[in-house]
Each structure stands twice: as structure tokens, then as C-alpha cells.
CSV table of C-alpha atoms in Angstrom, one decimal:
chain,number,residue,atom,x,y,z
A,185,MET,CA,148.4,57.8,-103.1
A,186,GLY,CA,145.5,55.5,-103.7
A,187,GLN,CA,147.8,52.4,-103.7
A,188,VAL,CA,149.4,53.5,-100.4
A,189,PHE,CA,145.9,54.0,-98.8
A,190,SER,CA,144.8,50.6,-100.2
A,191,ALA,CA,147.9,48.8,-98.8
A,192,ALA,CA,147.4,50.5,-95.4
A,193,SER,CA,143.8,49.6,-95.3
A,194,LYS,CA,144.5,46.0,-96.2
A,195,LYS,CA,147.2,45.8,-93.5
A,196,GLU,CA,144.7,47.2,-91.0
A,197,ASP,CA,142.1,44.6,-92.0
A,198,ASN,CA,144.7,41.8,-91.6
A,199,GLY,CA,145.5,43.2,-88.1
A,200,ASP,CA,141.8,43.2,-87.2
A,201,LEU,CA,141.5,39.6,-88.3
A,202,LEU,CA,144.6,38.5,-86.4
A,203,SER,CA,143.4,40.4,-83.3
A,204,SER,CA,139.9,38.9,-83.6
A,205,PHE,CA,141.2,35.4,-84.1
A,206,THR,CA,143.6,35.5,-81.2
A,207,GLU,CA,141.1,37.1,-78.8
A,208,TYR,CA,138.4,34.5,-79.7
A,209,PHE,CA,140.5,31.4,-79.2
A,210,LYS,CA,142.2,32.9,-76.1
A,211,LYS,CA,138.9,32.8,-74.3
A,212,ILE,CA,138.3,29.1,-75.0
A,213,LYS,CA,139.8,26.6,-72.6
A,214,THR,CA,142.6,24.5,-74.1
A,215,GLU,CA,140.7,21.2,-73.4
A,216,SER,CA,137.7,22.5,-75.3
A,217,LYS,CA,139.4,23.8,-78.5
A,218,ILE,CA,138.5,21.9,-81.7
A,219,ILE,CA,141.8,22.7,-83.4
A,220,SER,CA,145.3,22.1,-82.0
A,221,PRO,CA,147.6,24.7,-80.5
A,222,GLU,CA,149.9,24.1,-83.5
A,223,THR,CA,147.1,24.9,-86.0
A,224,ILE,CA,146.2,28.0,-84.0
A,225,ARG,CA,149.8,29.2,-84.1
A,226,SER,CA,150.0,28.5,-87.8
A,227,ILE,CA,146.9,30.5,-88.6
A,228,GLU,CA,148.1,33.4,-86.4
A,229,LEU,CA,151.5,33.4,-88.2
A,230,HIS,CA,149.9,33.6,-91.6
A,231,LEU,CA,147.5,36.4,-90.5
A,232,LYS,CA,150.4,38.3,-89.0
A,233,ASN,CA,152.3,38.1,-92.3
A,234,GLY,CA,149.2,39.2,-94.2
A,235,ASN,CA,148.9,35.8,-96.0
A,236,ILE,CA,145.1,35.5,-95.7
A,237,GLN,CA,145.0,32.8,-98.5
A,238,ARG,CA,147.4,30.6,-96.6
A,239,ALA,CA,145.6,31.1,-93.3
A,240,ASN,CA,142.3,30.1,-95.0
A,241,SER,CA,144.1,27.0,-96.4
A,242,VAL,CA,145.2,25.9,-93.0
A,243,ILE,CA,141.7,26.4,-91.6
A,244,ARG,CA,140.2,24.5,-94.6
A,245,ASP,CA,142.5,21.5,-93.9
A,246,ALA,CA,141.7,21.6,-90.2
A,247,LEU,CA,137.9,21.6,-90.8
A,248,LYS,CA,138.2,18.8,-93.4
A,249,ASN,CA,140.2,16.8,-90.9
A,250,ILE,CA,137.5,17.3,-88.2
A,251,ASP,CA,134.8,16.1,-90.6
A,252,ASN,CA,136.8,13.0,-91.8
A,253,VAL,CA,139.0,11.8,-89.0
A,254,PRO,CA,137.7,8.5,-87.5
A,255,ILE,CA,136.8,8.2,-83.8
A,256,ASN,CA,136.9,4.6,-82.6
A,257,ILE,CA,135.8,3.8,-79.0
A,258,ALA,CA,136.4,0.3,-77.6
A,259,VAL,CA,134.1,-1.1,-74.9
A,260,THR,CA,135.1,-4.3,-73.1
A,261,GLY,CA,134.4,-6.1,-69.9
A,262,GLU,CA,133.0,-9.2,-68.3
A,263,SER,CA,129.8,-11.0,-69.2
A,264,GLY,CA,126.8,-9.2,-67.8
A,265,ALA,CA,128.6,-5.9,-67.3
A,266,GLY,CA,126.0,-4.0,-69.3
A,267,LYS,CA,128.3,-3.2,-72.2
A,268,SER,CA,125.6,-3.5,-74.8
A,269,SER,CA,123.2,-1.2,-72.9
A,270,PHE,CA,126.0,1.2,-72.4
A,271,ILE,CA,126.8,1.3,-76.1
A,272,ASN,CA,123.1,1.7,-77.0
A,273,ALA,CA,122.8,4.6,-74.5
A,274,LEU,CA,125.8,6.3,-76.0
A,275,ARG,CA,124.2,6.0,-79.4
A,276,GLU,CA,120.8,7.1,-78.1
A,277,VAL,CA,119.4,3.8,-79.5
A,278,GLY,CA,116.8,1.8,-77.6
A,279,ASP,CA,117.8,-1.8,-76.6
A,280,ASP,CA,114.9,-3.1,-78.7
A,281,GLU,CA,115.7,-1.1,-81.8
A,282,ARG,CA,116.7,-2.8,-85.0
A,283,ASP,CA,120.4,-1.7,-85.1
A,284,ALA,CA,120.9,-1.9,-81.3
A,285,ALA,CA,123.7,-3.9,-79.6
A,286,GLU,CA,122.2,-7.1,-78.5
A,287,VAL,CA,121.4,-7.2,-74.8
A,288,GLY,CA,121.0,-10.4,-72.8
A,289,VAL,CA,121.7,-12.2,-69.6
A,290,ILE,CA,124.3,-14.4,-71.2
A,291,GLU,CA,127.5,-13.5,-73.0
A,292,THR,CA,126.2,-12.0,-76.2
A,293,THR,CA,129.5,-10.6,-77.5
A,294,MET,CA,131.4,-13.5,-78.9
A,295,LYS,CA,133.0,-11.5,-81.7
A,296,ILE,CA,134.2,-8.0,-82.3
A,297,THR,CA,131.1,-5.9,-83.4
A,298,SER,CA,131.1,-2.4,-84.6
A,299,TYR,CA,128.2,0.1,-84.2
A,300,LYS,CA,128.1,3.4,-86.1
A,301,HIS,CA,126.7,6.4,-84.4
A,302,PRO,CA,123.4,7.3,-86.0
A,303,LYS,CA,124.2,11.1,-86.2
A,304,ILE,CA,128.1,11.2,-86.5
A,305,GLU,CA,129.2,9.1,-89.4
A,306,ASN,CA,132.9,8.9,-88.5
A,307,LEU,CA,132.3,7.7,-84.9
A,308,ILE,CA,132.2,4.0,-84.3
A,309,ILE,CA,131.8,2.2,-81.0
A,310,TRP,CA,133.2,-1.3,-80.8
A,311,ASP,CA,131.8,-4.0,-78.6
A,312,LEU,CA,134.7,-6.3,-77.7
A,313,PRO,CA,134.5,-9.7,-76.1
A,314,GLY,CA,135.7,-9.8,-72.5
A,315,VAL,CA,139.3,-10.6,-72.0
A,316,GLY,CA,139.8,-14.3,-71.2
A,317,THR,CA,136.9,-15.6,-73.1
A,318,LEU,CA,137.4,-18.8,-75.2
A,319,ASN,CA,138.4,-17.1,-78.5
A,320,PHE,CA,140.1,-14.1,-76.8
A,321,PRO,CA,142.7,-15.4,-74.3
A,322,PRO,CA,144.7,-12.8,-72.3
A,323,LYS,CA,148.0,-13.3,-74.1
A,324,ASP,CA,146.5,-12.7,-77.6
A,325,TYR,CA,143.8,-10.2,-76.6
A,326,LEU,CA,145.3,-6.9,-77.7
A,327,LYS,CA,146.5,-8.4,-81.0
A,328,LYS,CA,143.2,-10.0,-81.8
A,329,VAL,CA,141.1,-6.9,-81.1
A,330,GLU,CA,143.5,-4.7,-83.3
A,331,PHE,CA,144.5,-2.6,-80.3
A,332,GLN,CA,146.0,0.3,-82.3
A,333,LYS,CA,142.9,1.5,-84.0
A,334,TYR,CA,141.0,2.6,-80.9
A,335,ASP,CA,141.2,6.1,-79.4
A,336,PHE,CA,140.5,4.8,-75.9
A,337,PHE,CA,139.2,1.8,-74.0
A,338,ILE,CA,136.2,1.7,-71.6
A,339,ILE,CA,136.5,-1.3,-69.3
A,340,ALA,CA,133.1,-2.0,-67.9
A,341,SER,CA,132.0,-4.1,-64.9
A,342,ALA,CA,128.8,-4.6,-62.9
A,343,THR,CA,130.4,-6.4,-60.0
A,344,ARG,CA,134.2,-6.4,-59.8
A,345,PHE,CA,137.2,-6.0,-62.1
A,346,THR,CA,139.0,-9.3,-62.7
A,347,LYS,CA,142.8,-9.8,-62.8
A,348,HIS,CA,142.4,-10.2,-66.6
A,349,GLU,CA,140.9,-6.7,-66.9
A,350,ILE,CA,143.4,-5.1,-64.6
A,351,ASP,CA,146.3,-6.7,-66.6
A,352,LEU,CA,144.6,-5.5,-69.7
A,353,ALA,CA,144.6,-1.9,-68.3
A,354,LYS,CA,148.3,-2.2,-67.5
A,355,ALA,CA,149.0,-3.3,-71.1
A,356,ILE,CA,146.9,-0.6,-72.6
A,357,LYS,CA,148.8,2.1,-70.6
A,358,ARG,CA,152.2,0.6,-71.5
A,359,MET,CA,151.2,0.9,-75.2
A,360,GLY,CA,150.3,4.6,-74.9
A,361,LYS,CA,146.5,4.5,-75.0
A,362,ASN,CA,144.0,5.6,-72.4
A,363,TYR,CA,141.6,3.4,-70.5
A,364,TYR,CA,138.7,4.3,-68.2
A,365,PHE,CA,137.1,1.9,-65.6
A,366,VAL,CA,133.3,2.2,-65.6
A,367,ARG,CA,131.2,0.5,-63.0
A,368,THR,CA,127.7,0.0,-64.5
A,369,LYS,CA,124.3,-0.7,-62.9
A,370,VAL,CA,125.0,1.4,-59.8
A,371,ASP,CA,121.3,2.4,-59.8
A,372,PHE,CA,120.5,-1.3,-59.1
A,373,ASP,CA,122.8,-1.3,-56.1
A,374,ILE,CA,121.3,1.9,-54.8
A,375,ASP,CA,117.7,0.6,-55.2
A,376,ASN,CA,118.5,-2.7,-53.5
A,377,GLU,CA,120.1,-1.0,-50.5
A,378,LYS,CA,117.2,1.4,-50.2
A,379,LYS,CA,114.7,-1.5,-50.2
A,380,CYS,CA,116.7,-3.6,-47.8
A,381,LYS,CA,117.8,-0.9,-45.4
A,382,PRO,CA,115.3,2.0,-45.6
A,383,ARG,CA,116.0,3.4,-42.2
A,384,THR,CA,119.8,3.6,-42.5
A,385,PHE,CA,120.0,4.2,-46.3
A,386,ASP,CA,122.7,6.6,-47.2
A,387,ARG,CA,123.3,7.0,-51.0
A,388,GLU,CA,126.7,8.7,-50.8
A,389,LYS,CA,128.0,6.3,-48.3
A,390,ILE,CA,127.1,3.4,-50.5
A,391,LEU,CA,128.8,5.0,-53.5
A,392,ASP,CA,131.9,5.6,-51.5
A,393,GLN,CA,131.9,1.9,-50.4
A,394,ILE,CA,131.7,0.8,-54.0
A,395,ARG,CA,134.6,3.1,-55.0
A,396,LYS,CA,136.6,1.9,-52.0
A,397,SER,CA,136.2,-1.8,-52.9
A,398,TYR,CA,137.6,-1.1,-56.4
A,399,GLU,CA,140.5,0.9,-55.0
A,400,ASP,CA,141.4,-2.0,-52.7
A,401,THR,CA,141.4,-4.3,-55.7
A,402,PHE,CA,143.7,-2.0,-57.7
A,403,SER,CA,146.0,-1.7,-54.7
A,404,GLU,CA,146.2,-5.5,-54.3
A,405,ASN,CA,147.2,-5.8,-57.9
A,406,GLU,CA,149.8,-3.1,-57.7
A,407,ILE,CA,148.2,-0.7,-60.2
A,408,PRO,CA,148.1,3.1,-59.5
A,409,LYS,CA,144.7,4.1,-58.3
A,410,PRO,CA,142.6,5.1,-61.3
A,411,GLN,CA,139.4,7.1,-61.2
A,412,ILE,CA,136.3,4.9,-61.1
A,413,PHE,CA,133.2,6.2,-62.9
A,414,LEU,CA,130.0,4.9,-61.4
A,415,ILE,CA,127.1,5.1,-63.9
A,416,SER,CA,123.6,4.0,-64.7
A,417,ASN,CA,123.0,3.0,-68.3
A,418,HIS,CA,119.4,4.1,-67.8
A,419,ASN,CA,120.2,7.6,-66.5
A,420,PHE,CA,123.4,9.1,-67.8
A,421,SER,CA,122.6,12.4,-66.2
A,422,ASP,CA,123.1,10.9,-62.7
A,423,TYR,CA,126.2,9.6,-61.0
A,424,ASP,CA,129.6,10.0,-62.8
A,425,PHE,CA,128.8,9.9,-66.5
A,426,PRO,CA,129.1,13.7,-66.9
A,427,ASN,CA,132.5,13.6,-65.2
A,428,LEU,CA,133.5,10.8,-67.6
A,429,VAL,CA,132.5,12.9,-70.6
A,430,ASN,CA,134.5,15.9,-69.5
A,431,ILE,CA,137.6,13.8,-69.1
A,432,LEU,CA,137.2,12.0,-72.4
A,433,ILE,CA,136.8,15.3,-74.3
A,434,LYS,CA,139.9,16.7,-72.5
A,435,ASP,CA,142.0,13.6,-73.3
A,436,LEU,CA,141.0,13.3,-77.0
A,437,PRO,CA,143.1,15.0,-79.7
A,438,ALA,CA,141.7,18.5,-80.5
A,439,GLN,CA,140.5,17.5,-84.0
A,440,LYS,CA,138.3,14.7,-82.6
A,441,ARG,CA,136.6,16.7,-79.9
A,442,HIS,CA,134.0,18.4,-82.0
A,443,ASN,CA,132.3,15.3,-83.4
A,444,PHE,CA,132.7,13.4,-80.2
A,445,THR,CA,131.0,16.3,-78.3
A,446,LEU,CA,128.1,16.4,-80.9
A,447,SER,CA,127.6,12.6,-80.5
A,448,LEU,CA,126.8,12.9,-76.8
A,449,PRO,CA,123.2,12.6,-75.5
A,450,ASN,CA,121.6,15.7,-74.0
A,451,ILE,CA,121.9,14.6,-70.4
A,452,THR,CA,122.3,18.0,-68.8
A,453,GLU,CA,122.2,21.6,-69.8
A,454,ALA,CA,126.0,21.6,-69.4
A,455,ALA,CA,126.3,18.9,-72.0
A,456,ILE,CA,124.0,20.9,-74.4
A,457,GLN,CA,126.1,24.0,-73.8
A,458,MET,CA,129.3,22.0,-74.7
A,459,LYS,CA,127.7,21.1,-78.0
A,460,TYR,CA,126.8,24.8,-78.5
A,461,ASN,CA,130.4,26.0,-77.7
A,462,SER,CA,132.0,23.4,-80.0
A,463,SER,CA,129.6,24.2,-82.9
A,464,LYS,CA,130.2,28.0,-82.5
A,465,GLN,CA,133.9,27.4,-82.9
A,466,PHE,CA,133.2,25.4,-86.1
A,467,ILE,CA,131.0,28.1,-87.6
A,468,TRP,CA,133.4,30.8,-86.7
A,469,LEU,CA,136.3,28.9,-88.5
A,470,GLU,CA,134.1,28.3,-91.5
A,471,ALA,CA,133.3,32.0,-91.7
A,472,LEU,CA,137.0,32.9,-91.6
A,473,LYS,CA,137.8,30.2,-94.2
A,474,GLU,CA,135.2,31.5,-96.6
A,475,GLY,CA,136.6,35.1,-96.2
A,476,ALA,CA,133.2,36.1,-94.7
A,477,LEU,CA,134.7,38.0,-91.8
A,478,ALA,CA,134.7,41.8,-91.8
A,479,THR,CA,131.9,42.0,-94.4
A,480,ILE,CA,128.7,43.8,-93.4
A,481,PRO,CA,125.7,41.6,-94.3
A,482,ALA,CA,123.2,43.1,-96.7
A,483,LEU,CA,119.8,42.2,-95.2
A,484,LYS,CA,117.6,42.9,-98.3
A,485,SER,CA,116.9,39.6,-99.9
A,486,LEU,CA,117.5,35.9,-100.0
A,487,SER,CA,117.8,33.9,-103.2
A,488,ASN,CA,115.9,30.6,-103.5
A,489,SER,CA,119.2,28.7,-103.3
A,490,ASP,CA,120.1,30.6,-100.1
A,491,VAL,CA,116.8,29.6,-98.6
A,492,GLU,CA,117.3,25.9,-99.5
A,493,LYS,CA,120.8,25.9,-98.0
A,494,LEU,CA,119.5,27.5,-94.8
A,495,GLU,CA,116.7,25.0,-94.5
A,496,ALA,CA,119.2,22.2,-94.8
A,497,SER,CA,121.4,23.9,-92.2
A,498,LEU,CA,118.7,24.4,-89.7
A,499,ASN,CA,117.5,20.8,-90.1
A,500,HIS,CA,121.1,19.6,-89.6
A,501,PHE,CA,121.3,21.5,-86.3
A,502,ARG,CA,117.9,20.2,-85.2
A,503,VAL,CA,119.0,16.6,-85.7
A,504,LEU,CA,122.4,17.1,-83.9
A,505,PHE,CA,120.7,18.8,-80.9
A,506,GLY,CA,117.8,16.3,-80.8
A,507,VAL,CA,115.0,18.7,-81.5
A,508,ASP,CA,114.0,17.3,-84.9
A,509,ASP,CA,110.5,15.8,-85.5
A,510,LYS,CA,111.5,12.2,-84.7
A,511,SER,CA,113.3,13.2,-81.5
A,512,VAL,CA,110.4,15.4,-80.3
A,513,GLU,CA,107.9,12.6,-81.0
A,514,LEU,CA,109.9,10.2,-78.8
A,515,ILE,CA,110.2,12.7,-76.0
A,516,ALA,CA,106.5,13.5,-76.2
A,517,LYS,CA,105.8,9.7,-75.9
A,518,ASP,CA,108.1,9.4,-72.9
A,519,CYS,CA,106.6,12.4,-71.3
A,520,GLN,CA,103.0,11.4,-72.2
A,521,VAL,CA,102.2,14.7,-73.7
A,522,PRO,CA,100.8,15.6,-77.2
A,523,VAL,CA,103.5,16.2,-79.7
A,524,GLU,CA,101.9,19.5,-80.9
A,525,LYS,CA,101.8,20.8,-77.3
A,526,LEU,CA,105.5,20.1,-77.0
A,527,LYS,CA,106.3,21.7,-80.4
A,528,GLU,CA,104.6,24.9,-79.3
A,529,LYS,CA,107.3,25.5,-76.8
A,530,LEU,CA,110.1,25.2,-79.4
A,531,LYS,CA,111.2,28.1,-81.5
A,532,SER,CA,113.2,26.2,-84.2
A,533,HIS,CA,110.1,24.5,-85.5
A,534,SER,CA,108.5,27.8,-86.4
A,535,LEU,CA,111.5,29.4,-88.0
A,536,LEU,CA,110.8,27.8,-91.4
A,537,THR,CA,107.0,28.3,-91.2
A,538,ASN,CA,106.0,31.3,-93.2
A,539,LYS,CA,102.8,33.2,-92.6
A,540,GLU,CA,100.3,34.1,-95.3
A,541,ASN,CA,101.6,36.7,-97.8
A,542,GLU,CA,105.1,36.3,-96.4
A,543,THR,CA,107.8,34.4,-98.2
A,544,LEU,CA,110.1,32.1,-96.2
A,545,GLY,CA,113.0,34.4,-97.1
A,546,GLU,CA,111.2,37.4,-95.7
A,547,LYS,CA,110.4,35.5,-92.5
A,548,LEU,CA,114.0,34.5,-92.1
A,549,LEU,CA,115.3,38.0,-92.7
A,550,LYS,CA,113.0,39.4,-90.0
A,551,CYS,CA,114.3,36.7,-87.6
A,552,LEU,CA,117.8,37.6,-88.5
A,553,GLU,CA,117.3,41.4,-87.9
A,554,THR,CA,115.9,40.6,-84.5
A,555,PHE,CA,118.8,38.4,-83.7
A,556,LEU,CA,121.4,41.0,-84.8
A,557,SER,CA,119.7,43.7,-82.7
A,558,VAL,CA,119.9,41.5,-79.6
A,559,SER,CA,123.4,40.1,-80.1
A,560,GLY,CA,125.0,43.3,-81.3
A,561,GLY,CA,127.0,42.0,-84.2
A,562,PHE,CA,128.9,38.8,-83.6
A,563,LEU,CA,128.1,38.4,-79.9
A,564,ALA,CA,129.1,42.0,-79.3
A,565,THR,CA,132.7,41.5,-80.5
A,566,GLY,CA,132.3,44.1,-83.2
A,567,LEU,CA,132.9,41.6,-85.9
A,568,TYR,CA,130.7,41.2,-89.0
A,569,PHE,CA,130.0,38.1,-91.0
A,570,GLY,CA,128.4,37.3,-94.2
A,571,LYS,CA,124.7,37.0,-94.0
A,572,ILE,CA,124.6,33.2,-94.3
A,573,PHE,CA,126.9,32.9,-91.2
A,574,TYR,CA,124.7,35.1,-89.1
A,575,PHE,CA,121.9,32.7,-89.9
A,576,GLN,CA,124.1,29.8,-88.7
A,577,PHE,CA,124.5,31.6,-85.4
A,578,LEU,CA,120.8,32.3,-85.2
A,579,PHE,CA,120.0,28.7,-85.8
A,580,LEU,CA,122.6,27.4,-83.3
A,581,ASP,CA,121.2,29.7,-80.6
A,582,THR,CA,117.6,28.7,-81.3
A,583,VAL,CA,118.2,24.9,-81.4
A,584,THR,CA,120.4,25.1,-78.3
A,585,GLU,CA,117.6,26.8,-76.3
A,586,ASP,CA,115.1,24.3,-77.7
A,587,ALA,CA,117.2,21.4,-76.5
A,588,LYS,CA,117.3,22.8,-73.0
A,589,VAL,CA,113.5,23.3,-73.1
A,590,LEU,CA,113.1,19.6,-74.0
A,591,LEU,CA,115.5,18.5,-71.3
A,592,ARG,CA,113.5,20.5,-68.7
A,593,GLU,CA,110.3,19.0,-70.0
A,594,ALA,CA,111.7,15.5,-69.6
A,595,TYR,CA,112.8,16.2,-66.0
A,596,LEU,CA,109.4,17.5,-65.1
A,597,LYS,CA,108.0,14.0,-65.8
A,598,GLU,CA,110.5,12.1,-63.7
């Protein structure tokens, strides 16, 4: 009788896991999922058959792939197009920092140069010489730049797209890769028009005229009208950069979306929320992989090793979301406010600060109890996780809110 009950209970647990997994990923838009539809179906099938070990193995492989799969972004365009500044802005590196892409008024990219993202190790942005330059003639261009290794191409221009670049776009499409036309330095055009024609200045009309001029060029060269992204390298939150980001995430393979999303600068609250949603998926999958679902956390104590792991985890989130000490100091400098005053508004900086006669473990447990009472289990789904994973969700919630606070502070000073 005991064996029958045990088998029935196990079957019920497996059913709960399958239902929870299916319901969770059903709510996430296809273009935002960090694992492929095939992987999701495979996990569901193993859970349905009661093969938890095999389901966990599929998840383990998927997470390992997310951590290790390379992301290679190619940026090319004419001399003076602002490629280097664009690359630096993507990497959140100042033009004058030591490992920044070289910026200049003359052609500074005479060879293929790679730039690793400072926070995402497997993401590399490649600064390519413009097509048609001396060492990179059009007929040999794709071969010389090792076309196949890039996930997509960004073709940048500050004035107009030449026939070389349009022919390059056609070749890229024929070979099964994506390209995106980016018109940089739009803020300069807007400022100049505003100064020259203050009485008749119409920002949207000017932007429409810029788009129309490019559409005419594409039509003349018999290329289907692509979307043109008008951007400012000095202010990614304005103009079309947020739209570009959404399309890039949608077009990337599922296993590359998570790290690409985490690499993006905190330009809007929507961008920060995308990081949050992606990270939440990752933690959820890690919990399932570790068999930590359906276990009620014991909130009595934390070992020293647990505390060390949690400290490392929180600091990792703070770096990814740009609320670490170094990032806060830079924002305080830009906003011209004291660092300590800015830190007072952030919750993540006090999570690891224990009061007198209170251990760090006790402090964290109190924070966790408050978090659980507010969230109602795992975001009110009725699921339970192991204690460590509840801390992961607590940390993620906290740094996400802190990132939004810093973004609002930066806007107040503009």
C-alpha cells in the first residue's frame, strides 16, 4: 500500500512540475524566450513521462549552451560614420577609456578589430573596415572579414549609404544572415536644423525626411525597402535604438538572447525590465535543473558557505544591472551628486550590511521572509523553491528596482 501511495504521490509531483513548467513558459512571448521551442517540447515530454533526470539533463545542456555560445556582432560602414562611438556606447565604455574603440575624424579602422564586452565574456563586437577601402575591395570583402562567424551585421552611415554598402547588404541577405541599416549622428542633424531654422523647426518632419532620403536610395538600387534605424551614439534612449534592440533580440536564436539582453545599456525602464524577465527565466530553469522546485524552504539558518555564495550572487547581479560601486560612482559624477547620497536611495547596497549584534545570515533571512510574505511564494504561482533560489529572486527584484532608480536620477539631471 505504501509503495502504491509513493508512486501515486510521485506521479502527482511530476504532473505539478509539468503543469508549472508549461504554464510558466506559455506566458512568455516567443521572441523573449531564452530556450528554443524544441528544447521546451523536449523538457515537457520528459516531465510528462516522469523522467525528471532526463528533463534536468536537457535543461543543464541548454543553460550551459547559453553560458558558452559565442555572440559575434559585426559593425561596418563608411569613414566617419561613427562606428567606433557606436561600439563604445554598446559596450558602455567611454571613447577615452583604455580599451575603447579608437575614435577619430579620419578612417581609424584599417583592419578587423574585436572588442569584448566588459560584462558578457562570450559577446564580441567586431569593428570592420568599410567596404571598398584599399585592403577590403567589394569583391573580396565578405571572404576577408570571415562573413560566416557573425550573427548579424550593422551597416552604419552618418550621411548616405553608398552603392558598395547596398551591394553588401544584398550579399549578406543572399547568404542567409541579417543586416540592419543604422543612421548615426541624427542628433547633430536635429541640432543644426533647430539652430538654422528655429521658427519652422519640426523634429518629426526632419526625421521623416532623413528616412525618405534613404528609402529613395534603396528604391533606386532595386533593394526592398528595409527599416532604417535613426540613432544618436550619445543618447541611445532617444530616437530608434530601443526599436533596434527589440528587433535584434527577436531575430537572434533563443540561446543567444539572454546574454545579448544582459549586455545592453540601461537606456529605458523597458530595457531594464527585459533584463529582469530574461534573468528570471534563467533562475527558474536553474531551480528546476537542481531539483529545487516543490521543496519548501527552511528559513532557520544559513551556513557560512551559503552566505559567501549569496554575496557573490548579489554582486554579480549588481554588475549586470549597473548598480555596483563603480557604476554608481560614474553616475554620481555625471549627475554631480555625492556618491553616498545616491547610494542611500538603493536597496541592494544595504542588503549585505549587517547591523550590530546581527549576523549577515540573520539579516538576509529577515529580508527573505519579508520578500516571501509580499510575493506569496514564487510570484503567487503556488510553487516553492529551495532557499537559495528565493534569495536569487529577491536579489533580482532588488537590483532591478535600483537600476530603475538610477535611470530616473540620471534623467532628472538632463
